[in-house]
Structure formats: C-alpha cells, structure tokens
Coordinates of C-alpha atoms in Angstrom, one line a residue:
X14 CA -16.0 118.5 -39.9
X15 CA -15.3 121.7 -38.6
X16 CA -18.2 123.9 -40.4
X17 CA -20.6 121.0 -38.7
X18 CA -18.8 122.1 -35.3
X19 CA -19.4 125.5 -35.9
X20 CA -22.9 125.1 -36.7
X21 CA -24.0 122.4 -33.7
X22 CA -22.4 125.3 -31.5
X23 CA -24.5 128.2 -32.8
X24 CA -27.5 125.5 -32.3
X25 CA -25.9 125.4 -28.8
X26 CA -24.3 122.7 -28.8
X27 CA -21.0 121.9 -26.2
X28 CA -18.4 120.9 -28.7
X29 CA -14.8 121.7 -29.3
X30 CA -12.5 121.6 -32.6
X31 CA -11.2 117.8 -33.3
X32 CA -7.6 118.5 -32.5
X33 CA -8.6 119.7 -28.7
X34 CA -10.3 116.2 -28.5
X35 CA -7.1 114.1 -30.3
X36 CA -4.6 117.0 -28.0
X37 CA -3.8 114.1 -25.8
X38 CA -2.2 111.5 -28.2
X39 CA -0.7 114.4 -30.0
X40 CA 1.2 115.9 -26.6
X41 CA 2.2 112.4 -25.4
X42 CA 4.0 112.1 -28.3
X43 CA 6.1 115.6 -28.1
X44 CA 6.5 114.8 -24.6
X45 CA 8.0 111.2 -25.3
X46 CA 10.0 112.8 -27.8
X47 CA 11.6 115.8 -25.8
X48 CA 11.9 113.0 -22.9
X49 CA 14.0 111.0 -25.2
X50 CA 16.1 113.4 -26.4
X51 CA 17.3 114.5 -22.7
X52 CA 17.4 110.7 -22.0
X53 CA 20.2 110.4 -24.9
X54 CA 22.4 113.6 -23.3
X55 CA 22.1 111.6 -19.8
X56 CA 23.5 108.7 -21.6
X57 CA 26.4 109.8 -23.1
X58 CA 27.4 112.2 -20.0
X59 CA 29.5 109.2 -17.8
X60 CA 28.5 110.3 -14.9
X61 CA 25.4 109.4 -14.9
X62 CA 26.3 105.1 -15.9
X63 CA 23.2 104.9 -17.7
X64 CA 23.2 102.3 -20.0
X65 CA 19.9 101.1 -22.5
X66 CA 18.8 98.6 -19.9
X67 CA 18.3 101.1 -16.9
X68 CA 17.1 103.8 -19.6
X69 CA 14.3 101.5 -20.6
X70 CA 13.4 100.7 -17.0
X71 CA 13.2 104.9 -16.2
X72 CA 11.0 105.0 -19.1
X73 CA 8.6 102.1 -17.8
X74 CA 8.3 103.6 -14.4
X75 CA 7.4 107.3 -15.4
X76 CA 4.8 105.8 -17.5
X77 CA 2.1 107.3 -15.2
X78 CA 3.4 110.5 -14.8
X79 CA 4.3 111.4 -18.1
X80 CA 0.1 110.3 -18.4
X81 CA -0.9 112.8 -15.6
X82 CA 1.4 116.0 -17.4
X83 CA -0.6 115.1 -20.6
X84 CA -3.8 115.2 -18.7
X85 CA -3.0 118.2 -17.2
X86 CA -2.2 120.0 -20.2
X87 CA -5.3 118.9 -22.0
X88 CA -7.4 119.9 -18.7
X89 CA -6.0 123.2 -19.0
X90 CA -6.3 123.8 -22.6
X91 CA -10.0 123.1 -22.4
X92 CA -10.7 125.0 -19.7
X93 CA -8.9 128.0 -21.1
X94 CA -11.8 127.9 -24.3
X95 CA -14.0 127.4 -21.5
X96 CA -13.6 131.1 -20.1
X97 CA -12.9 132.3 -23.7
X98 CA -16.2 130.6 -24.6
X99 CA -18.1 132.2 -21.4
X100 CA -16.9 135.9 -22.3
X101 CA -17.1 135.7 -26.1
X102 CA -19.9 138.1 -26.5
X103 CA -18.0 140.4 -24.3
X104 CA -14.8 140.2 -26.1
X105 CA -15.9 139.8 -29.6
X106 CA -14.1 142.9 -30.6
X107 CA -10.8 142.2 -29.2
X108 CA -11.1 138.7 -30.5
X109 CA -12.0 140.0 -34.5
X110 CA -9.2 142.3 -34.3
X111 CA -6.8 139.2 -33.2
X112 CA -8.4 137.5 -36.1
X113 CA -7.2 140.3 -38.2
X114 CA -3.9 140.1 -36.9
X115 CA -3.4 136.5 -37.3
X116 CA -4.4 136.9 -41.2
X117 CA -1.9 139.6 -41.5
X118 CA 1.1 138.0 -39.4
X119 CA 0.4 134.3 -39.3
X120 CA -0.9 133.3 -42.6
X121 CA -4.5 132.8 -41.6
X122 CA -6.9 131.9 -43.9
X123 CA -10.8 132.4 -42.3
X124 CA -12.7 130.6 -45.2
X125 CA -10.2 127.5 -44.6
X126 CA -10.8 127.2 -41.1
X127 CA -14.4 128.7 -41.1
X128 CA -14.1 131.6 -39.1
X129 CA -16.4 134.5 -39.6
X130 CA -16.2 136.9 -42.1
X131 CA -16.2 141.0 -41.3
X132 CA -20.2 140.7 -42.4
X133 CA -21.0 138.1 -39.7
X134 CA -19.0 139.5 -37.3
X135 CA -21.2 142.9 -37.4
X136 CA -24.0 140.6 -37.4
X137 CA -22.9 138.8 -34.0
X138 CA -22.2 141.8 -32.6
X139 CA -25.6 143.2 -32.8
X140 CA -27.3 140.2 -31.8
X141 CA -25.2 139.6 -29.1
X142 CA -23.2 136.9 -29.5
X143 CA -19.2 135.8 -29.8
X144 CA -17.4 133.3 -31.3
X145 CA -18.7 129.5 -31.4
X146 CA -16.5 127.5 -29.3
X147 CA -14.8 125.4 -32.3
X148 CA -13.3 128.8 -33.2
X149 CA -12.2 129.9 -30.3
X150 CA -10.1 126.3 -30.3
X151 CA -8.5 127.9 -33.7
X152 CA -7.8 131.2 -32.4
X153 CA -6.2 129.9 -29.5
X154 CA -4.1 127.4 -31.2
X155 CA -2.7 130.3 -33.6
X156 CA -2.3 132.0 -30.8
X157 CA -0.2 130.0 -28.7
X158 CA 2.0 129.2 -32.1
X159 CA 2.6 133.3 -32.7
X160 CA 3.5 133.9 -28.8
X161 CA 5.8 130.7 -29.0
X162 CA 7.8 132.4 -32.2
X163 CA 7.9 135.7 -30.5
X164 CA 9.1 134.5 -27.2
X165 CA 11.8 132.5 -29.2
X166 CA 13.0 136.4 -30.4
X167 CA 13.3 137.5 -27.4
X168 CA 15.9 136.9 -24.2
X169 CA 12.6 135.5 -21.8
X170 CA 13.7 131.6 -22.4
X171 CA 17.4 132.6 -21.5
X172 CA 15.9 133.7 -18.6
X173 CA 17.1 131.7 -14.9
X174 CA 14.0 132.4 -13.7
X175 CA 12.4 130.7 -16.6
X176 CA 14.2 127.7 -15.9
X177 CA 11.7 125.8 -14.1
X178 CA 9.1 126.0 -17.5
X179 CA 12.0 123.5 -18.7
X180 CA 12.7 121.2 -15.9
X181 CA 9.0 121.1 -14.6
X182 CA 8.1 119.6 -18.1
X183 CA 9.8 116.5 -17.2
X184 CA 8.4 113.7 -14.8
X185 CA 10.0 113.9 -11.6
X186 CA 12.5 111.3 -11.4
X187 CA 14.4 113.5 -14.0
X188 CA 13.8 116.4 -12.3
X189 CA 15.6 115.2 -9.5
X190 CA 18.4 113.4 -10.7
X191 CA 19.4 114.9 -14.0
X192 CA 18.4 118.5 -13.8
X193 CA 22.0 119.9 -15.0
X194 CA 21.3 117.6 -18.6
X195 CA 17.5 118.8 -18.6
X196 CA 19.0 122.5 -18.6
X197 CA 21.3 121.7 -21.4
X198 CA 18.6 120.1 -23.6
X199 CA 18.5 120.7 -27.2
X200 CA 15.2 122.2 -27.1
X201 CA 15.0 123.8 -24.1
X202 CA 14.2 127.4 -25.3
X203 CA 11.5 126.2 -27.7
X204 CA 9.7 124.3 -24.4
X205 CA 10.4 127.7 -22.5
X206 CA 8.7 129.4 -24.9
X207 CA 5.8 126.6 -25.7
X208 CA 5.2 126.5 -21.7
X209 CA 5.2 130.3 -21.2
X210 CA 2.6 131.0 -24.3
X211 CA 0.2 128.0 -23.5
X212 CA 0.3 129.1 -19.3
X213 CA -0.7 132.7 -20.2
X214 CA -3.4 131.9 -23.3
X215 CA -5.1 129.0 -20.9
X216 CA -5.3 131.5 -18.1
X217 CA -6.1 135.0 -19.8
X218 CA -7.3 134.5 -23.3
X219 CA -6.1 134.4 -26.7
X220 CA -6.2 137.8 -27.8
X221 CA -4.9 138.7 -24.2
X222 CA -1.0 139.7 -24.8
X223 CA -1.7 141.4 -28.5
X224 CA -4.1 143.3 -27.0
X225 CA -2.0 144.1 -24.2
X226 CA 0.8 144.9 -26.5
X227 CA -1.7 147.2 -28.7
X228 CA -3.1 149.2 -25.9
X229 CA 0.4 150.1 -23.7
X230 CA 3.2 150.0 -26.9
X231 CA 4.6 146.8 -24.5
X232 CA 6.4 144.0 -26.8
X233 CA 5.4 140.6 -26.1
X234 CA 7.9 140.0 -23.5
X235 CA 7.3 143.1 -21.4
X236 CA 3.7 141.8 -21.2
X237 CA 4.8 138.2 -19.9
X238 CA 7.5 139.9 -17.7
X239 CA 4.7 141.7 -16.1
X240 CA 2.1 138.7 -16.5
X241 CA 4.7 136.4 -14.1
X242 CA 5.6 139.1 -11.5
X243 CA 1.5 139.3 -10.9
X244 CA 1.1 135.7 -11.4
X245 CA 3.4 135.4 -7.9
X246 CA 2.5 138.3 -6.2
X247 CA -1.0 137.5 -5.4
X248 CA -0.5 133.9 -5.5
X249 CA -2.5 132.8 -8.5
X250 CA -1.3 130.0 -9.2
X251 CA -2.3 128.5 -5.8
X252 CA -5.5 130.0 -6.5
X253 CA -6.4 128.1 -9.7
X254 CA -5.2 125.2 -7.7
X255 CA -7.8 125.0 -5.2
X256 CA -10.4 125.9 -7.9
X257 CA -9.2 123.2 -10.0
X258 CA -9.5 120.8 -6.6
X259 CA -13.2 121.8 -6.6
X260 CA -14.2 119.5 -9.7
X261 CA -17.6 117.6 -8.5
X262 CA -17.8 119.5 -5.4
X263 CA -18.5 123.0 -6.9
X264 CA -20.6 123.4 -10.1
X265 CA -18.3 124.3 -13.0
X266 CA -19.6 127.5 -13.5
X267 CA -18.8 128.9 -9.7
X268 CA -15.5 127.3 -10.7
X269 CA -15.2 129.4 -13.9
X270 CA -16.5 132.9 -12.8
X271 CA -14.1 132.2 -9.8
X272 CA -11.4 131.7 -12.8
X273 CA -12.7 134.9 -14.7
X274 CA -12.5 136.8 -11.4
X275 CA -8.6 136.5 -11.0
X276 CA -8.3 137.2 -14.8
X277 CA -10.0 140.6 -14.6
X278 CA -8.0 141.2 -11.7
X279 CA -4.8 139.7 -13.2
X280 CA -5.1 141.6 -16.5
X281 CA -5.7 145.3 -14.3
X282 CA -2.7 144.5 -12.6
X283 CA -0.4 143.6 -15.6
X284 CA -1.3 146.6 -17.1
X285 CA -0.7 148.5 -14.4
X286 CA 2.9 147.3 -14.8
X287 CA 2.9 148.2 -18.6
X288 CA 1.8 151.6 -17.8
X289 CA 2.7 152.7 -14.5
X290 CA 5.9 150.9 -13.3
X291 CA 7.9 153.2 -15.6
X292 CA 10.5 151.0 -16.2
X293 CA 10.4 147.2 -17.4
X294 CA 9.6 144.6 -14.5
X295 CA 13.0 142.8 -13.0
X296 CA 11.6 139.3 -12.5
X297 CA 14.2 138.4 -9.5
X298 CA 13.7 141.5 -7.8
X299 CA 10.1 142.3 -8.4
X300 CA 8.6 139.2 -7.7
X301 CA 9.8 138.6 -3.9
X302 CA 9.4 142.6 -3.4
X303 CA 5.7 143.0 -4.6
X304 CA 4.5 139.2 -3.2
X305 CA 5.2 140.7 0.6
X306 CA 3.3 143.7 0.4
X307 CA 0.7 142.4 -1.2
X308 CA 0.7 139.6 1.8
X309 CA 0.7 142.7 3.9
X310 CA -2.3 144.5 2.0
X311 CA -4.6 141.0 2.1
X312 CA -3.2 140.6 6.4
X313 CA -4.6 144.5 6.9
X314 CA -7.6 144.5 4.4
X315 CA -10.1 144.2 6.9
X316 CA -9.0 147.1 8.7
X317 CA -8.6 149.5 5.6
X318 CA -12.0 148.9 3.7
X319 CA -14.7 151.8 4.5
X320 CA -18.2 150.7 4.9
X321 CA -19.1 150.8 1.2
X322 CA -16.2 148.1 -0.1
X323 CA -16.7 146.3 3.3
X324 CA -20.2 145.8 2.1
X325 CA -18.9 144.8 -1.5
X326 CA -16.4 142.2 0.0
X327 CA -19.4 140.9 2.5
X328 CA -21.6 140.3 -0.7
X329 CA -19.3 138.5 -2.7
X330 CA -18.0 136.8 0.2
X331 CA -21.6 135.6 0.9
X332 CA -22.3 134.9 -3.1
X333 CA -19.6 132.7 -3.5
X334 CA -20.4 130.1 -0.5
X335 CA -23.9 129.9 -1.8
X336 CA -22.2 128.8 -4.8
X337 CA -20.0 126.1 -3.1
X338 CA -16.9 127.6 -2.5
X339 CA -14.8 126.5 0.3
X340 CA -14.9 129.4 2.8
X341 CA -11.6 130.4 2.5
X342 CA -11.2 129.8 -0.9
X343 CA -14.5 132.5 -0.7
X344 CA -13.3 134.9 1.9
X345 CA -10.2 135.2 -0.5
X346 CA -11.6 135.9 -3.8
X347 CA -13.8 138.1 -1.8
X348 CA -10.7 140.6 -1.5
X349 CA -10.1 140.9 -4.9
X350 CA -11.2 144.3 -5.2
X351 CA -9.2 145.3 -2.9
X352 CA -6.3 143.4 -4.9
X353 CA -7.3 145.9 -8.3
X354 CA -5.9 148.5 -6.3
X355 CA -2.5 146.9 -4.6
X356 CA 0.3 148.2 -7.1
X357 CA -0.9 151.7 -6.7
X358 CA -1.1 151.8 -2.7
X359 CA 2.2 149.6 -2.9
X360 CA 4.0 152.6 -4.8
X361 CA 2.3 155.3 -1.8
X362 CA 3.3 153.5 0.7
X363 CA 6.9 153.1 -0.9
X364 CA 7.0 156.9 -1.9
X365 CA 6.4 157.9 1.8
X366 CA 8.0 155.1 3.2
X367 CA 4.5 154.9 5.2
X368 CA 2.4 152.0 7.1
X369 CA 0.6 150.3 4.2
X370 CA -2.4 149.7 6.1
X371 CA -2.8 153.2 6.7
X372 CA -2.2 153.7 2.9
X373 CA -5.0 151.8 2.2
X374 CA -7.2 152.8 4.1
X375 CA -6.6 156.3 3.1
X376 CA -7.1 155.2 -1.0
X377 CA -10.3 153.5 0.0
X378 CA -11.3 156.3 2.2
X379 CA -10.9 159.1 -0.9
X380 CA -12.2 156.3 -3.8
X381 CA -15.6 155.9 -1.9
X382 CA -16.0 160.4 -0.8
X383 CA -15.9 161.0 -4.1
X384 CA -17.7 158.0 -5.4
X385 CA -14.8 156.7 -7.6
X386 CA -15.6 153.3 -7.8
X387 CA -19.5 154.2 -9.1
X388 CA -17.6 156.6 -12.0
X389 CA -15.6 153.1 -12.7
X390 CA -18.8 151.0 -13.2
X391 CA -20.8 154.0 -15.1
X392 CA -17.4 153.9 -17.6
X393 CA -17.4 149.8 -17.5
X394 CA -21.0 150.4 -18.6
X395 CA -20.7 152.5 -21.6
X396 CA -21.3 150.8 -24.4
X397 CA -18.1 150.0 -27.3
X398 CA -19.1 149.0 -30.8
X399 CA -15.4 149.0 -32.3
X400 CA -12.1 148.5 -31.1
X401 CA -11.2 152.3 -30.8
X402 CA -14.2 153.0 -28.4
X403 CA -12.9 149.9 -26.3
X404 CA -9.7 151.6 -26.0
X405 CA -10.9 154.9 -25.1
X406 CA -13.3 153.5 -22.6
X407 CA -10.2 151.4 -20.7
X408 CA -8.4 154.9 -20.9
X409 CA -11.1 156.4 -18.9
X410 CA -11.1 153.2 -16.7
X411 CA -7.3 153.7 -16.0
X412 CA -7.3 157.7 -15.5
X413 CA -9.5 157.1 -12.5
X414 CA -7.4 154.5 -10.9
X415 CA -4.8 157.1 -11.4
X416 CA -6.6 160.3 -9.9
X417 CA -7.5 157.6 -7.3
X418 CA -4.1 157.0 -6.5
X419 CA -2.4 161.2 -7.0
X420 CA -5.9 161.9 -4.4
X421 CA -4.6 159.4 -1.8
X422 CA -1.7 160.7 -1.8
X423 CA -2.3 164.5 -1.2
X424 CA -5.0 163.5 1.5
X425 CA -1.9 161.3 2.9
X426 CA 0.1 164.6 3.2
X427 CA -2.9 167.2 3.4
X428 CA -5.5 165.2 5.7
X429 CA -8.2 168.3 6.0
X430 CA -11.4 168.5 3.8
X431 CA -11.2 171.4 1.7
X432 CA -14.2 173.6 -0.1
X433 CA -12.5 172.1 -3.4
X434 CA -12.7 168.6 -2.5
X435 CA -16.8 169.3 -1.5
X436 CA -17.8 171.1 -4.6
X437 CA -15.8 168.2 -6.4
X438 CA -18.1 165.9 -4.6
X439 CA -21.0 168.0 -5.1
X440 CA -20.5 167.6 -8.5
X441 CA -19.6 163.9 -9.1
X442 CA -23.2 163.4 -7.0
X443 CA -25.5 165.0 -9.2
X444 CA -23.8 163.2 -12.2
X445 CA -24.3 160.0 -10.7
X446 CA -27.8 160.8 -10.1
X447 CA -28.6 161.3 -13.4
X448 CA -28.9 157.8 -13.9
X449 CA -26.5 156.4 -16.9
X450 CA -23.1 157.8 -17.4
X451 CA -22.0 158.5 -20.8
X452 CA -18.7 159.4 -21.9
X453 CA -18.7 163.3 -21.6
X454 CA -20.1 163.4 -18.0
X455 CA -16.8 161.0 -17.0
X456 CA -14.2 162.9 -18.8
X457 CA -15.7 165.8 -17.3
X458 CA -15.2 164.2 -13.8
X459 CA -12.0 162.7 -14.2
X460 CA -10.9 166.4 -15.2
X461 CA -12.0 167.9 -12.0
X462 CA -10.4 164.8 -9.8
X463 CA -7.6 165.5 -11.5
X464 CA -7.7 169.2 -11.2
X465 CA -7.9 168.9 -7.5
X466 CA -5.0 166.1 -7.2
X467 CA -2.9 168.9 -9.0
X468 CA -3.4 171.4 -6.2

C-alpha cells in the first residue's frame, strides 16, 4: 500500500509509488492508442494507399521503438523524483505550499493519498527532512496533470515551434513519412501539452513552474516560454544526454548533482526572463539569438574569468573528474557559473553594441572587487522557515545580480576607480568579515551597490 511505502521510505528505504513501477504498461497503452488513431487518418487520406495489411505490418515493425519511447519516458519520470527526492529537505517549503495548491485547485485529498498534514510538515522541517519519495511520485503526477490543463488554455500547443513535442512522440517511420497526418491528429494539442509538462516537471521539479508563476506574476506559459528558450540556449538538452550516457560508468549520484547543477542554473536563468526580459520571450526569435551569444560567452570564458571564479571553475572542474565525469562533459559544467550570469552580460553587450568578451570580463571583474559573489552565498545561507522568508531571501539573491549587472555597466562607460567605489568596498569587507551574514547587513549592502550604480 501506499502508507507502507511511505513508511519503508522514512525507515530509508529506496521505493517509489506503485503507479511509477506499472508507468510502463500504462504509457504503452496511450502510446498504442494515439499511434492508432494517426494510423486511421493515414488510412483514409488516399495518398498514402495504405490498406489494413501494410498498416498491420508498420505496426509489427515499430514494435521496438515504440518499446524504447516507453522506456525512455519511464527513465525520465524516475529520475525526475530522483532529484526531487535528493533536494527534498531543501525544498520542503515550496513543495507544502504546492501541496496547498493542489488541494485548493485540483481536488487533492492528503489523508487519501497519505501526504503529510500541516503538523508533520513543521515537524519535518525542524528535523530536517522532505518529503518520502512515494510522495514526491504523487505530487509530481498532480503536477504534470494541472500543467497539462493549463497548457491546454493557453496558445503554447498551437505553437509551430511546439510541433515537434507532437511528431517526436511517434516512432520514426511515421515521423518520416506521414508527418503532415501526425500534425493533423485528433489529439495533438493534448500530447503537446502532456510532452511539454512531463519535459519540464522531470527536469526541474514539481512545484517548479507554480513557484515560478508565484514569485514573478508569470502565467504558466510565460514560464515554459522562458523554460524552452533557456533549455536551447545553453544546450541542455545535449547536456542531460551525455549524463544520461554515463549510466555504469559514473556513479548515479555524480550523475544527479551534475543534473541538479543545470537545474539551478536553468531555473536562475528562467527567471531572469520572467523578470528582466521586460517583455514575453518570442520563441522563434529568441532562441537562435540568445543560443549564439551564449556559444560566444562559453568560446571567451576563459579569458573573462578573474582569478577568484578562475579558481571556482578549476575546483569544480577538478571535483567533477574525480567523480567520473568525462573531461569535457567536466570542463563544461565547470562553466556554469559563468552561465548564471549570461542573460545579464548578453543585454550589456547588446546595449553598447560592445565585444562580449570584454563585457564579461568587465562583470566578473566588478562582481569579485566588491565581493559580490561572497554577498550571494552569505544570502543563499540565511536560513527560511516559511514560504515568505524564501521569497524575500531570492529577492535579495536577484537585487545583487542586478546591481552586478547596472555596476558593469557604468565601469563599461566610466573605467576609473573612484573614492565611492573604495569606501563601498571598504564596507562590504568588514561585513564579510564578521562571519555569518544575516539579512540586515545584505540589504544594507545591496543599498550602497545600488547607490553607487545610480551615480
């Protein structure tokens, strides 16, 4: 049973909900289903001169295939409560206030599907702990059902570029020769919209978009908008690919912190989008646009770092081939701080129609004088006990990307060290050295960073 589930997993046990073990019979069969109701268009459309015969035959010889899409999808599905399961005594907040939601919108019933109650919640939260992985397999699933119905109310499946969510959920003999019937199939949007929400809840959490959505005023499909323009930018999807490729050569834990890695950089760059694009991301202009500057930004990286982030990049560089990553694979993930800050050096550069090397290297040079990425950490650490104190602590988190950026630009424009930007410094030091930062100290040095940024 389910409660049993839930209480082998606080013992420790590894164990999912019963319907992520059964979730292969139960997609083969939606998959056979949508694949037979395209097969019945191609049919009755006479230019194709398929008869039942050569239908049956088709059907025969994607037998494999369609085996390998259900695989895949299954993979996915549990390695997505994987990296829920792995930050779940991080994001216990954000996940109790999706549970919230779900009751009010979606007709969930805790007691029914033994999720906590409010009590044991607070009681988790003190000692520590998340959700059990059999409830993070129901939150999930009610999440990819709510961002399936909202997705169906809005104009992302009528979307062209969505268009290959549909055809890509075929086997490839379809793909190839009957992609004009695929397009017209009856339920094309509802597999657009299936596709979309499963992609985004395997890759960045549950409670991801409603969270999103709650923190920047977005609607869902601003959020996926700006989820797919990232997604292509900085390449993720060949990213999770040669993870993925790692299985038995890398222990799946280098594999999932690898995975958590692009989420935290993923999700700092999609709000970026949902806060500081100031307008709503145009997939078939955006995409092409921010994916060669970013190519750009990774090409000059090693020339823009200062010799604090060189030494960051170097470390995690060296970290992740002790863990059995592929150099390569290493050396790339080893940028991704330098990734958190592309959009914002992107929209310099842009502004002043500059080099973007030279941008860079002018926002890394001001984020390490005045110790910005040390203020970042101290607010990272500050503790959150509810959702509001979350929220204000990823303010804080944001207004010093922000000052970051308005700094790199003025030293852009005015290069010269001024008795402001010292005593600014001055300042931020003997903060720092005080040990732990605590909310006050950072507000008051984002207001002097911001101060000088005016001038």
């Amino acid at each position: 049973t389910q409660k049993s589930r839930v209480e082998y997993a606080a013992l420790g046990g590894r164990i999912n909900a019963d319907f992520i073990d059964n979730a292969g019979g139960v997609n083969s069969s939606d998959v056979e289903v949508n694949i037979k109701i395209a097969m019945t268009d191609i049919m009755h459309n006479p230019v194709n001169k398929m008869d039942l015969q050569k239908r049956n035959a088709l059907l025969a010889k994607m037998t494999e295939e369609v085996a390998g899409l259900v695989l895949r999808n299954s993979y996915q599905q549990a390695q997505g409560i994987s990296l829920m399961a792995l930050q779940a005594p991080q994001t216990l907040i954000t996940d109790a206030q999706f549970i919230r939601v779900l009751e009010r919108d979606q007709g969930l019933k805790r007691k029914l599907e033994n999720l906590p109650d409010e009590k044991e919640i607070e009681r988790r939260r003190a000692a520590g702990l998340g959700l059990y992985r059999p409830e993070l397999c129901i939150v999930q699933s009610y999440a990819k059902i709510a961002y399936t119905s909202e997705l169906l109310n809005s104009d992302i499946p009528d979307q062209p570029e969505m268009q290959d969510f549909l055809i890509t959920y075929f086997p490839k003999p379809m793909q190839e020769k009957y992609k004009n019937d695929l397009l017209g199939h009856q339920l094309g949007r509802e597999i657009i919209a299936m596709r979309i929400a499963n992609s985004i809840v395997n890759r960045m959490g549950a409670a991801f978009i409603k969270a999103r959505m709650d923190a920047t005023g977005a609607s869902c499909a601003d959020v996926v908008r700006a989820f797919l323009v990232v997604r292509e930018a900085f390449g993720l999807r060949d990213f999770w690919d040669r993870i993925e490729a790692l299985d038995g050569k890398a222990s799946a834990m280098a594999q999932l912190r690898a995975m958590m890695d692009l989420q935290e950089t993923a999700e700092r760059a999609i709000t970026w989008f949902l806060t500081r694009l100031g307008r709503t991301p145009n997939l078939a202009k955006d995409i092409p646009a921010f994916r060669e500057q970013v190519d750009k930004l990774r090409a000059g990286a090693d020339g823009a770092l200062p010799a604090g982030l060189k030494a960051v990049v170097a470390r995690r560089l060296k970290d992740a081939i002790e863990n059995g990553l592929p150099e390569k694979l290493a050396r790339d993930l080893s940028l991704l701080p330098v990734l958190d800050s592309a959009f914002d050096i992107i929209r310099i550069s842009a502004e002043r129609k500059g080099n973007i090397a030279a941008t860079a290297k002018a926002y890394f040079r001001v984020g390490e004088y005045f110790h910005v990425d040390s203020l970042r950490a101290g607010a990272e650490a500050i503790p959150a006990a509810d959702r509001w104190a979350q929220e204000a602590r990823s303010g804080l988190i944001e207004q010093l990307y922000g000052v970051q950026a308005a700094l790199a630009l003025q030293h852009l424009n005015e290069p010269e060290e001024t008795a402001e930007a010292q005593g600014v410094k001055a300042l931020i030091e003997s903060i720092l050295n005080t040990g732990s930062i605590d909310a006050p100290r950072l507000m008051i040095a984002i207001q002097r960073l911001q101060q000088l940024a005016a001038k």
